Amino acid sequence: MTLRGRLTAAFLAVVLGPVLLGAFFVGSTLAALDRGRSTERLGLAATGVRTSVDALCQQLRAAADAVALVTDPAARARAADQVVGRNLAAAVLITDPAGRTSYATPGGPATPWQDCAGAPAAGGPVRALAARVHLRDAAGADLGTVAAAQPVDPAFVARLAAVTGVAVTLLDATAGTDRVTHTTETRGVREAVLAAGRALDGDQVAETADGRYVRRVGPAPGQPLPLVLSVPGELPPGLYAALVGAVVVAALLAVVAAWRLARVTTRPLVELAGAVDQVAHGDLTARVPVRSRDEIGRLAGAFNRMTRETGSYVAALTSSRDQLRGHLAVLGDTLASTHDLQRILRVILHSAIAATGARAGAVLLLDGDGVLVGRCVEGLDGRRPGDDGSDPATLRVPVGAGVIGTVAATGEPLRGRWEPTAAPAAEPICETYIAVPFAAPGSADLAGRGPDRPGHPPADGDASPAGSGALGVLALYDRVGAAEFDDDDLVTLRTFAGHAAVAVENVRVHEEAQRLSLTDPLTGLWNYRYLRESIRREVERANRFGRMLSVLALDLDRFKDVNDTWGHTAGDAVLVEFARRVRGEIREVDLAFRQGGEEFVVLLPETDARGATIVAERLGAVVRDHPVPVDGHAGEPVRVPVTVSIGIAVYPDHAATGQQVLDVADEALYAAKAAGRDGYRIAQPPDPTPAQEVPVVAAAVSPADGQPRAGAPDTAGAGQGGASSGPHPPRQSRGR
């Protein structure tokens, strides 16, 4: 096929395709709109039917209640006649407890009547709706029933049609028939509506061949009438014929236009094709002669400019590629060699700025309060009022506020331009911006933080405000040499945001692994490995500042009986609950550990023996007074009584090293066990050693604070030594 033929076919495809799609779209849209509006009308009509039937049932129930309130039988009959006379009901039927008729108003519809509150009739036409109430004497004995009824006749169906604005058909509920009892449909469409209604179930809507829409309503509790509602469609006749005619006319016009355009365009396009072929083979010096100033001429001129600029871009891209390779190499080395999140984010931000040509940028991570906090910034000096850009943390943006907050809240990147006065107050002042979110799946805290403080792992149920994934935003500002950031910059920034997500997740996983290595997986308390490190650190601190350190050694009494009686699962539940109660009874600075099995240790910094006994009494009471609920053998919950024995030792009163104070506390625990369990014992002070005289330098002086130092003699300056003899003065302690 020649070039002209191909262009003609292409123009026809371009023109006729949208025309055909548009015609199909218009036809289908109008049909959908017609069906939607008709469905909506039928829905409103169904609601109106239910409301009308419910209102009628409420009226009948009120009429029956009015008759039932009359205690005298003769007066009750007169009340029934008055209800009928006031048109509150068409008939009233009074029956005795055996179901025999005591009184019936004359002229009522034939029985049986369909009860408003009863199940729909199993078969047969519905002749009347009735509301029944029970008659009872003052003692509550059953005296029978009062039923108020209203006939379901053509007039009733006509009133429903008038209220709802649609055609209403009442069916005979006899099984397998669905015959028409009363209807407001015209004879010509009755059979089509009935056939469509038979196939419906629930609130479905069907369309008949003549363009009517049908919906079945009931029978159902509260609306026992089997009804079919229908409305005519609103599409004008001949619509599809008009659409076909419009498509044919558009096709003829498209053929003429395509032939003309192909003829005019062929010659310049041949020259353009030759130049394109040269460029495809790498010759960026190829040019197309510009023979006119029409679209083809402008295309030729644009092609010539494109080849010139392409040559410049190739050179620039080659240089940028080399720079980007260098940045990516540095980024890869950094990610692989360090867990320093600040350093990683700084390398990512610098690489992103260099790759996109931005003047400034920032990496913000979500903190526990739902605020995006700057973790690394570059080039933001003076871009925010009152901020010199030296501290990244001063950049704080609430989630949902401004551009950065919106990106974090929606998870969608944003780029664009700010007017000079339109920049949000919490964000840097700039002209153009681009911001991309990043999330590290599974991260509970964006900054990869561990516990809030040593010795207190997060309690069960703690949740980071960041939700189930770490969240942050990488934002750049003011691209150099361009009006705004483009799609290529967005793709590049997404890549670096992905690196940031990986970095955050790696740091989080690393810190989480460190935390798990120091905690007990069952109770969440610190483990024995961390106990050894903590007791050493706390003893050094107490020694340095002349303070006391109390150690509680705890052991659950007869814990083996719990496992043997209720199973190890119940035993684990008891241990978890005991750990929770321990955490609830100690201070923020105290540390709780699971030493192994049912043995636990609590460190109480700056606490003397009296404070430790208060804590021990409180722990014993909270365990003793509240049995632990566990699952029993038959699945029934049981409450297991638990008690705890506690040994107390104080540094430096009872021992001189961390291991010794642990051993002494353990010995006190054994003493508490031997004394009958469910109590505590304080360790015995060590045997006094014979006093020895220590020579004192004449120039020695007391420390500046006048307090002795625990575990070491008092000293006063370099080169001076000595110790004071006699008892130590009372140490500062915090009562518990």
XYZ file of C-alpha atoms in Angstrom:
736
model
C 0.000 0.000 0.000
C 1.276 3.470 -0.870
C 2.037 6.158 1.685
C -1.082 8.032 0.632
C -3.215 4.930 1.173
C -1.715 4.295 4.573
C -2.231 7.921 5.605
C -5.818 7.775 4.396
C -6.425 4.607 6.397
C -4.739 6.142 9.416
C -6.813 9.323 9.231
C -9.981 7.272 8.877
C -9.047 5.141 11.847
C -8.234 8.227 13.908
C -11.477 9.973 12.976
C -13.939 7.083 12.766
C -12.676 5.349 15.873
C -13.668 8.145 18.244
C -16.915 8.670 16.328
C -17.907 5.022 16.737
C -16.762 4.948 20.334
C -18.607 8.202 20.987
C -21.824 6.882 19.448
C -21.521 3.687 21.482
C -20.738 5.696 24.604
C -23.701 8.039 24.073
C -26.084 5.148 23.469
C -24.856 3.102 26.414
C -24.714 6.162 28.688
C -28.274 7.165 27.872
C -29.436 3.590 28.420
C -27.565 3.431 31.720
C -28.962 6.795 32.809
C -32.470 5.689 31.867
C -32.079 2.438 33.793
C -30.535 4.260 36.758
C -33.317 6.827 36.967
C -35.980 4.161 36.548
C -34.305 2.001 39.210
C -34.200 5.011 41.521
C -37.900 5.701 40.903
C -38.729 2.075 41.610
C -36.623 2.193 44.783
C -38.463 5.282 46.007
C -41.763 3.651 45.043
C -40.857 0.494 46.962
C -40.058 2.646 50.009
C -43.374 4.442 49.553
C -45.272 1.151 49.360
C -43.638 -0.122 52.547
C -44.326 3.201 54.270
C -47.997 3.227 53.175
C -48.580 -0.385 54.236
C -46.814 0.280 57.535
C -48.921 3.414 58.123
C -52.096 1.417 57.413
C -50.979 -1.326 59.789
C -50.197 1.260 62.484
C -53.684 2.750 62.017
C -55.327 -0.681 62.269
C -53.248 -1.528 65.326
C -54.311 1.730 66.990
C -57.978 0.954 66.187
C -57.653 -2.564 67.627
C -55.946 -1.164 70.747
C -58.808 1.328 71.204
C -61.384 -1.507 71.198
C -59.236 -3.749 73.411
C -58.986 -1.043 76.078
C -62.745 -1.278 76.716
C -63.339 -3.817 79.497
C -67.121 -4.217 79.244
C -68.075 -6.660 76.428
C -71.164 -4.670 75.407
C -69.232 -1.423 75.405
C -66.429 -3.149 73.490
C -68.889 -4.009 70.678
C -70.068 -0.406 70.573
C -66.453 0.745 70.439
C -65.866 -1.579 67.487
C -68.839 -0.018 65.657
C -67.475 3.462 66.404
C -64.039 2.540 64.996
C -65.679 1.353 61.789
C -67.963 4.379 61.710
C -64.990 6.737 61.939
C -63.264 4.920 59.028
C -60.359 3.876 61.240
C -60.935 0.328 59.984
C -63.298 -1.363 57.565
C -64.157 -4.151 59.999
C -63.471 -5.271 63.575
C -63.527 -8.904 64.703
C -63.550 -9.932 68.397
C -62.796 -13.570 69.245
C -62.649 -15.549 72.488
C -59.573 -17.549 73.626
C -60.838 -20.574 71.652
C -60.885 -18.560 68.428
C -64.700 -18.323 68.223
C -66.142 -15.047 67.054
C -67.607 -12.998 69.904
C -68.528 -10.000 67.808
C -67.946 -8.859 64.212
C -68.938 -5.567 62.652
C -71.219 -6.002 59.672
C -70.013 -5.567 56.094
C -66.404 -6.613 56.688
C -64.184 -8.286 54.058
C -64.113 -12.045 53.790
C -61.800 -13.961 56.112
C -59.115 -15.112 56.591
C -57.365 -11.771 56.963
C -53.618 -11.274 56.406
C -52.013 -10.233 59.710
C -49.685 -7.224 59.338
C -47.223 -8.674 61.843
C -47.577 -12.287 60.789
C -45.800 -14.323 58.138
C -46.867 -13.750 54.503
C -49.800 -15.861 53.332
C -48.823 -19.271 51.984
C -51.224 -18.977 49.039
C -54.390 -17.433 47.773
C -55.229 -13.787 47.157
C -54.847 -11.274 49.968
C -58.318 -9.857 50.642
C -57.644 -7.745 53.720
C -54.881 -6.527 56.003
C -55.494 -6.858 59.735
C -53.800 -5.878 62.983
C -54.450 -8.069 66.019
C -54.104 -7.313 69.727
C -54.757 -9.602 72.719
C -57.562 -9.031 75.225
C -56.504 -9.530 78.821
C -58.211 -8.987 82.145
C -56.707 -7.177 85.113
C -54.903 -10.346 86.178
C -53.326 -10.781 82.750
C -55.496 -13.752 81.691
C -56.107 -14.186 77.966
C -59.661 -13.121 76.965
C -59.233 -13.468 73.200
C -58.195 -11.088 70.432
C -59.370 -7.950 68.679
C -58.585 -7.653 64.949
C -59.079 -4.476 62.884
C -59.033 -4.997 59.094
C -58.912 -2.963 55.899
C -59.834 -4.562 52.529
C -57.159 -4.943 49.844
C -59.190 -4.101 46.734
C -58.671 -2.212 43.461
C -59.196 1.076 45.261
C -56.405 0.215 47.715
C -54.032 -0.691 44.852
C -54.979 2.542 43.057
C -54.134 4.540 46.184
C -50.706 2.875 46.346
C -50.118 3.749 42.685
C -51.139 7.362 43.322
C -48.830 7.635 46.325
C -45.786 6.115 44.612
C -46.267 7.482 41.081
C -45.742 4.077 39.436
C -48.000 1.283 38.206
C -48.814 -1.262 40.938
C -49.910 -4.889 40.454
C -51.137 -7.102 43.338
C -50.417 -10.805 42.753
C -52.174 -13.927 43.949
C -49.606 -15.660 46.200
C -50.821 -19.166 45.321
C -47.727 -21.340 44.762
C -46.712 -21.650 41.123
C -49.298 -19.201 39.752
C -48.456 -15.531 40.527
C -51.779 -14.555 39.031
C -52.911 -10.937 39.002
C -55.400 -10.002 41.708
C -55.603 -6.233 41.083
C -53.488 -3.940 38.885
C -53.256 -0.408 37.553
C -51.376 -1.541 34.419
C -52.992 -1.159 31.007
C -54.102 -4.355 29.323
C -51.427 -4.139 26.594
C -48.417 -4.255 28.980
C -49.901 -6.351 31.798
C -48.629 -9.720 30.581
C -45.098 -8.402 29.848
C -44.863 -6.840 33.324
C -46.170 -10.003 34.985
C -43.693 -12.192 33.071
C -40.783 -9.968 34.100
C -41.989 -9.862 37.706
C -42.099 -13.673 37.978
C -38.355 -13.868 37.243
C -37.402 -11.343 39.909
C -36.154 -12.054 43.415
C -35.705 -9.526 46.199
C -34.941 -5.977 45.063
C -33.860 -6.833 41.498
C -35.013 -4.696 38.564
C -35.838 -6.148 35.128
C -36.562 -4.490 31.789
C -39.390 -5.586 29.497
C -39.229 -5.717 25.724
C -41.273 -2.532 25.384
C -38.876 -0.499 27.574
C -40.601 -0.713 30.959
C -38.717 -1.402 34.200
C -40.199 -3.808 36.738
C -39.449 -4.463 40.417
C -41.056 -6.928 42.813
C -41.815 -5.855 46.390
C -42.761 -8.406 49.042
C -44.196 -10.438 50.459
C -42.074 -9.958 53.572
C -42.599 -9.481 57.334
C -44.167 -6.074 57.867
C -45.213 -5.878 54.176
C -47.090 -9.117 53.376
C -48.491 -7.993 50.034
C -46.966 -9.582 46.850
C -46.647 -6.483 44.631
C -45.016 -5.720 41.269
C -44.044 -2.103 40.501
C -43.325 -0.829 36.982
C -42.419 2.446 35.272
C -41.917 3.249 31.574
C -38.432 4.093 30.275
C -37.609 7.680 29.281
C -35.470 7.134 26.156
C -36.919 9.025 23.162
C -37.997 6.850 20.208
C -35.663 6.728 17.225
C -32.592 7.589 19.285
C -30.472 4.727 17.985
C -31.472 5.415 14.364
C -30.312 9.027 14.765
C -26.989 7.851 16.173
C -26.433 5.494 13.228
C -27.164 8.293 10.778
C -24.700 10.601 12.496
C -22.010 7.922 12.298
C -22.585 7.436 8.559
C -22.348 11.184 7.818
C -19.187 11.453 9.918
C -17.660 8.529 8.016
C -18.256 10.169 4.616
C -16.743 13.443 5.768
C -13.763 11.586 7.229
C -13.036 9.834 3.908
C -12.968 13.116 1.992
C -10.799 14.841 4.607
C -8.398 11.905 4.846
C -7.856 11.744 1.059
C -7.162 15.477 0.893
C -4.780 15.538 3.838
C -2.883 12.491 2.603
C -2.382 14.100 -0.812
C -1.034 17.359 0.649
C 1.194 15.642 3.210
C 2.805 12.905 1.119
C 5.723 14.763 -0.488
C 7.118 16.527 2.618
C 6.714 13.359 4.619
C 8.907 11.435 2.158
C 11.703 13.919 2.778
C 11.071 13.767 6.505
C 11.161 9.976 6.439
C 14.540 10.031 4.722
C 15.971 12.380 7.347
C 14.522 10.265 10.131
C 16.188 7.208 8.652
C 19.522 9.010 8.727
C 19.050 9.985 12.358
C 18.081 6.393 13.153
C 21.454 5.317 11.842
C 23.210 7.763 14.156
C 23.628 10.753 11.823
C 22.474 13.680 13.982
C 23.583 16.149 11.262
C 20.631 15.231 8.972
C 18.317 18.157 8.105
C 14.938 18.480 6.310
C 14.352 21.339 3.819
C 11.580 23.676 4.991
C 9.408 24.300 1.884
C 6.403 26.006 3.506
C 5.169 27.600 6.688
C 2.221 25.302 7.235
C 2.109 22.445 9.730
C 4.414 20.268 7.613
C 6.887 23.128 7.332
C 6.798 23.659 11.089
C 7.259 19.923 11.534
C 10.367 20.030 9.352
C 11.708 23.007 11.315
C 10.944 21.269 14.591
C 12.740 18.148 13.353
C 15.822 20.191 12.523
C 15.779 21.807 15.977
C 15.216 18.417 17.561
C 18.293 16.931 15.906
C 20.428 19.861 17.057
C 19.145 19.700 20.639
C 19.384 15.917 20.655
C 23.090 16.182 19.971
C 23.443 18.536 22.926
C 21.322 16.292 25.131
C 23.380 13.227 24.239
C 26.535 14.956 25.395
C 24.864 16.202 28.576
C 23.339 12.796 29.303
C 26.670 11.102 28.892
C 28.142 13.405 31.519
C 25.103 13.039 33.810
C 25.246 9.269 33.454
C 28.810 9.193 34.684
C 27.914 11.430 37.645
C 24.857 9.329 38.488
C 26.904 6.144 38.391
C 29.281 7.696 40.878
C 26.428 8.736 43.219
C 24.810 5.315 42.995
C 28.149 3.663 43.771
C 28.518 5.834 46.885
C 24.903 5.136 47.834
C 25.346 1.387 47.423
C 28.526 1.378 49.484
C 26.822 3.396 52.236
C 23.767 1.144 52.387
C 25.948 -1.941 52.553
C 28.480 -0.722 55.104
C 26.610 1.145 57.841
C 23.462 1.219 59.957
C 23.837 4.942 60.636
C 20.437 6.167 59.444
C 21.466 9.826 59.481
C 24.459 9.172 57.247
C 22.426 7.032 54.844
C 19.694 9.663 54.514
C 22.300 12.367 53.931
C 23.876 10.385 51.078
C 20.436 9.668 49.565
C 19.426 13.327 49.734
C 22.691 14.570 48.205
C 22.421 11.988 45.417
C 18.794 12.942 44.681
C 19.690 16.655 44.553
C 22.596 15.984 42.207
C 20.529 13.701 39.957
C 17.619 16.137 39.539
C 19.448 19.464 39.692
C 17.479 20.722 42.698
C 18.744 23.603 44.833
C 17.487 22.229 48.170
C 15.823 19.204 49.690
C 14.790 17.424 52.853
C 14.053 13.946 54.149
C 11.264 13.854 56.747
C 10.272 10.858 58.843
C 7.063 10.327 60.796
C 7.479 10.443 64.567
C 5.266 8.912 67.232
C 3.017 11.996 67.447
C 1.899 11.891 63.811
C 4.214 14.747 62.774
C 6.745 14.642 59.934
C 10.114 15.688 61.368
C 13.125 16.657 59.274
C 15.926 14.128 59.667
C 18.204 15.494 56.942
C 18.049 18.837 55.076
C 20.192 20.496 52.446
C 20.130 24.060 51.115
C 17.250 25.266 53.312
C 19.196 28.072 55.029
C 16.989 31.134 55.215
C 14.095 29.453 53.424
C 11.942 29.383 56.522
C 11.237 32.420 58.742
C 13.230 32.353 61.957
C 15.238 29.246 61.000
C 18.876 29.147 59.938
C 18.597 25.551 58.655
C 21.234 24.218 61.066
C 18.860 21.838 62.873
C 16.836 19.509 60.619
C 14.408 18.727 63.441
C 13.015 22.283 63.314
C 11.297 21.272 60.072
C 8.048 19.813 61.454
C 4.935 19.298 59.322
C 1.728 17.685 60.670
C 0.372 14.847 58.551
C -2.306 16.218 56.216
C -1.026 19.817 56.356
C 0.573 21.476 53.332
C 2.193 19.649 50.456
C 4.468 17.389 52.521
C 1.703 16.486 54.967
C -0.699 15.742 52.088
C 1.853 13.452 50.428
C 2.311 11.545 53.690
C -1.448 11.291 54.291
C -2.438 10.198 50.768
C 0.648 8.248 49.714
C 0.619 10.048 46.343
C 3.540 12.172 45.040
C 3.023 15.874 44.296
C 4.925 18.368 42.165
C 4.173 21.876 41.019
C 4.748 25.552 41.668
C 3.976 27.826 44.610
C 2.970 31.419 44.404
C 5.220 33.665 46.547
C 2.546 34.024 49.245
C 0.946 30.594 48.971
C 3.623 28.433 50.604
C 2.453 26.795 53.858
C 3.923 28.340 56.992
C 5.478 25.068 58.170
C 7.298 24.347 54.883
C 10.284 25.973 53.164
C 9.769 28.976 50.905
C 10.401 28.034 47.275
C 9.076 28.422 43.733
C 8.833 24.803 42.586
C 8.658 21.572 44.530
C 8.428 17.801 44.174
C 7.666 15.407 47.039
C 7.539 11.604 47.016
C 6.372 9.327 49.873
C 8.123 6.142 50.871
C 7.090 3.320 53.150
C 9.042 0.408 54.576
C 6.589 -2.528 54.997
C 6.484 -3.964 58.495
C 8.119 -0.973 60.141
C 6.346 0.044 63.319
C 8.405 3.199 63.798
C 9.846 5.277 60.966
C 12.997 6.193 62.766
C 13.693 2.574 63.638
C 13.676 3.367 67.336
C 13.836 0.651 69.921
C 12.264 0.894 73.378
C 11.701 4.391 74.739
C 14.339 3.721 77.432
C 16.563 0.819 78.496
C 14.882 -1.814 80.606
C 11.311 -1.115 79.562
C 10.366 -2.862 76.297
C 7.089 -1.794 74.693
C 4.047 -3.181 76.454
C 1.727 -5.557 74.664
C -0.609 -3.726 72.295
C 1.634 -0.713 71.762
C 1.250 0.696 68.281
C 3.205 3.350 66.497
C 1.245 6.289 65.026
C 2.743 5.381 61.713
C 0.486 2.317 61.546
C 1.818 -0.925 60.117
C 4.440 0.657 57.838
C 7.215 3.203 58.332
C 6.376 6.398 56.473
C 8.438 9.333 55.270
C 8.677 11.955 52.530
C 11.576 12.916 50.256
C 11.098 16.503 49.018
C 13.185 18.657 46.630
C 12.864 22.361 45.847
C 13.703 24.755 42.982
C 15.159 22.796 40.087
C 18.134 24.516 38.449
C 17.699 25.494 34.784
C 14.012 24.521 34.464
C 10.669 26.024 35.342
C 9.324 22.963 37.152
C 10.208 19.374 37.994
C 9.086 16.941 35.272
C 8.076 13.285 35.049
C 11.686 12.154 34.694
C 12.515 13.872 37.976
C 9.557 12.097 39.543
C 10.842 8.706 38.366
C 14.337 9.513 39.633
C 13.046 10.693 42.999
C 10.943 7.551 43.379
C 14.131 5.516 42.973
C 15.908 7.402 45.750
C 12.775 7.247 47.921
C 12.898 3.480 47.500
C 16.509 3.494 48.711
C 15.413 5.575 51.710
C 12.655 3.066 52.489
C 15.162 0.193 52.331
C 17.570 2.099 54.580
C 14.904 2.833 57.178
C 13.731 -0.769 57.138
C 17.269 -2.150 57.422
C 18.029 0.074 60.408
C 14.711 -0.851 62.022
C 15.328 -4.575 61.518
C 18.866 -4.228 62.886
C 17.711 -2.419 66.018
C 14.771 -4.786 66.443
C 17.163 -7.744 66.263
C 19.303 -6.113 68.943
C 16.237 -5.563 71.120
C 15.005 -9.141 70.688
C 18.392 -10.503 71.692
C 17.985 -8.762 75.069
C 14.310 -9.515 75.810
C 12.361 -12.562 76.877
C 10.039 -13.599 74.015
C 7.225 -14.772 76.303
C 6.879 -11.940 78.827
C 8.534 -9.050 76.999
C 10.803 -8.370 79.998
C 14.563 -8.086 79.704
C 16.391 -11.420 79.723
C 19.251 -12.767 81.841
C 21.850 -11.551 79.340
C 20.713 -7.959 79.773
C 20.435 -8.468 83.540
C 24.184 -9.008 83.850
C 24.917 -5.849 81.876
C 22.303 -3.794 83.759
C 23.373 -4.839 87.269
C 26.961 -3.885 86.432
C 25.876 -0.501 85.062
C 23.518 0.267 87.944
C 26.121 -0.708 90.578
C 28.662 1.587 88.906
C 26.126 4.427 88.889
C 25.206 3.867 92.538
C 28.884 3.762 93.480
C 29.657 6.929 91.494
C 26.880 9.033 93.018
C 26.766 7.504 96.482
C 23.302 6.034 96.082
C 21.691 2.723 96.971
C 20.458 -0.013 94.641
C 17.849 -2.533 95.788
C 17.475 -5.917 94.113
C 14.318 -8.032 94.329
C 14.592 -11.745 93.474
C 11.082 -13.097 92.805
C 9.897 -16.680 92.381
C 6.304 -17.850 91.814
C 5.287 -20.332 94.527
C 4.486 -23.900 93.488
C 4.507 -22.980 89.841
C 5.089 -26.604 88.879
C 1.638 -27.416 90.272
C 0.124 -24.887 87.824
C 1.793 -26.590 84.869
C 0.901 -30.085 86.120
C -2.727 -29.166 86.843
C -3.684 -26.838 84.005
C -0.994 -27.417 81.402
C 1.976 -25.441 80.142
C -0.255 -23.099 78.158
C -1.914 -21.961 81.370
C 1.532 -21.689 82.954
C 2.668 -19.387 80.151
C -0.473 -17.275 80.643
C 0.347 -16.954 84.362
C 3.916 -15.863 83.586
C 2.725 -13.253 81.062
C 0.140 -11.853 83.490
C 2.690 -11.791 86.333
C 5.130 -9.831 84.154
C 2.368 -7.361 83.282
C 1.558 -6.791 86.948
C 5.219 -6.314 87.799
C 5.550 -3.634 85.110
C 2.459 -1.921 86.491
C 3.850 -1.672 90.010
C 7.344 -0.279 89.372
C 8.635 3.140 88.408
C 9.810 4.311 85.015
C 13.455 4.066 86.126
C 13.106 0.540 87.532
C 14.121 -2.512 85.501
C 12.353 -5.892 85.370
C 13.949 -9.131 84.111
C 12.967 -12.751 83.616
C 15.924 -14.757 84.878
C 14.529 -18.093 83.738
C 11.490 -20.309 84.327
C 9.348 -18.687 87.025
C 12.254 -16.645 88.450
C 12.328 -12.862 88.003
C 14.556 -9.980 89.110
C 13.686 -6.299 89.638
C 16.321 -3.548 90.015
C 15.262 -0.474 92.006
C 17.813 2.338 91.562
C 18.125 4.885 94.369
C 15.955 2.761 96.670
C 16.825 1.641 100.200
C 15.622 -1.454 102.066
C 12.469 0.255 103.329
C 11.463 1.302 99.807
C 12.221 -2.183 98.531
C 9.962 -3.760 101.177
C 7.119 -1.444 100.126
C 7.519 -2.587 96.536
C 7.714 -6.236 97.648
C 4.534 -5.893 99.713
C 2.755 -4.242 96.791
C 3.880 -6.943 94.358
C 2.849 -9.707 96.744
C -0.586 -8.144 97.217
C -1.298 -7.561 93.539
C -0.409 -11.208 92.794
C -2.126 -12.726 95.816
C -5.398 -10.742 95.674
C -6.157 -11.310 91.994
C -6.056 -14.921 90.758
C -5.035 -15.285 87.129
C -7.822 -16.353 84.703
C -6.740 -19.233 82.400
C -8.471 -21.788 80.163
C -9.335 -25.005 81.986
C -9.245 -28.590 80.758
C -12.827 -28.506 79.411
C -12.446 -25.094 77.837
C -14.073 -23.413 80.837
C -12.145 -20.443 82.256
C -10.727 -20.917 85.734
C -8.970 -18.522 88.103
C -5.630 -19.824 89.324
C -4.457 -18.475 92.711
C -0.809 -17.445 92.568
C 1.588 -16.170 95.205
C 5.170 -14.966 95.002
C 8.165 -15.203 97.316
C 10.633 -12.308 97.260
C 14.188 -11.884 98.422
C 15.559 -8.354 98.975
C 19.180 -7.230 98.897
C 20.577 -3.694 98.918
C 23.844 -2.434 97.497
C 26.169 -1.606 99.202
C 24.634 -2.685 102.533
C 24.519 -6.391 101.713
C 27.163 -6.881 98.990
C 30.007 -5.065 97.250
C 29.504 -6.168 93.617
C 26.619 -6.700 91.256
C 26.939 -10.501 91.192
C 27.207 -10.611 94.959
C 24.067 -8.569 95.482
C 22.216 -10.904 93.106
C 23.485 -13.916 95.059
C 22.485 -12.362 98.372
C 19.007 -11.551 97.053
C 18.718 -15.160 95.881
C 19.654 -16.395 99.357
C 17.000 -14.122 100.853
C 14.515 -15.613 98.374
C 15.345 -19.109 99.629
C 14.782 -17.854 103.153
C 11.352 -16.520 102.141
C 10.542 -19.904 100.590
C 11.645 -21.714 103.729
C 9.540 -19.391 105.884
C 6.351 -20.583 104.216
C 6.289 -18.735 100.871
C 4.000 -15.811 99.904
C 6.217 -13.260 101.582
C 9.557 -11.528 101.466
C 12.826 -11.617 103.370
C 15.586 -9.029 103.541
C 19.151 -10.283 103.197
C 21.322 -10.320 106.287
C 24.197 -7.803 106.331
C 27.638 -9.332 105.874
C 29.765 -10.151 108.904
C 31.714 -7.083 110.022
C 35.440 -7.185 109.342
C 37.971 -6.073 111.928
C 38.632 -2.371 111.732
C 42.020 -1.398 110.413
C 43.749 1.883 110.809
C 44.486 3.616 107.542
C 47.043 6.372 107.444
C 45.489 9.699 106.441
C 47.397 12.334 104.543
C 47.442 15.547 106.435
C 46.201 17.582 103.479
C 43.219 15.283 102.751
C 39.839 17.008 102.691
C 36.260 15.785 102.375
C 34.507 15.744 98.997
C 32.792 18.947 97.912
C 29.260 17.579 98.536
C 30.202 16.188 101.950
C 28.781 12.761 101.052
C 30.785 9.511 101.157
C 31.033 7.420 98.034
C 29.498 3.924 98.132
C 31.934 1.068 97.601
C 35.087 3.234 97.675
C 36.888 5.435 100.197
C 36.388 9.191 100.012
C 39.083 10.969 98.061
C 39.884 14.586 97.574
C 41.841 15.415 94.469
C 44.706 13.841 92.590
C 47.566 12.593 94.667
C 45.494 12.662 97.869
C 44.100 9.486 99.352
C 42.675 8.133 102.559
C 39.455 6.889 104.082
C 37.271 7.867 106.955
C 36.802 5.336 109.680
C 33.588 4.657 111.509
C 30.073 4.159 110.189
C 28.810 5.864 107.035
C 26.167 8.541 107.445
C 22.642 7.628 106.218
C 22.521 7.412 102.419
C 20.026 9.324 100.325
C 17.250 6.989 99.257
C 13.812 7.101 97.753
C 11.154 5.424 99.837
C 8.881 2.990 97.995
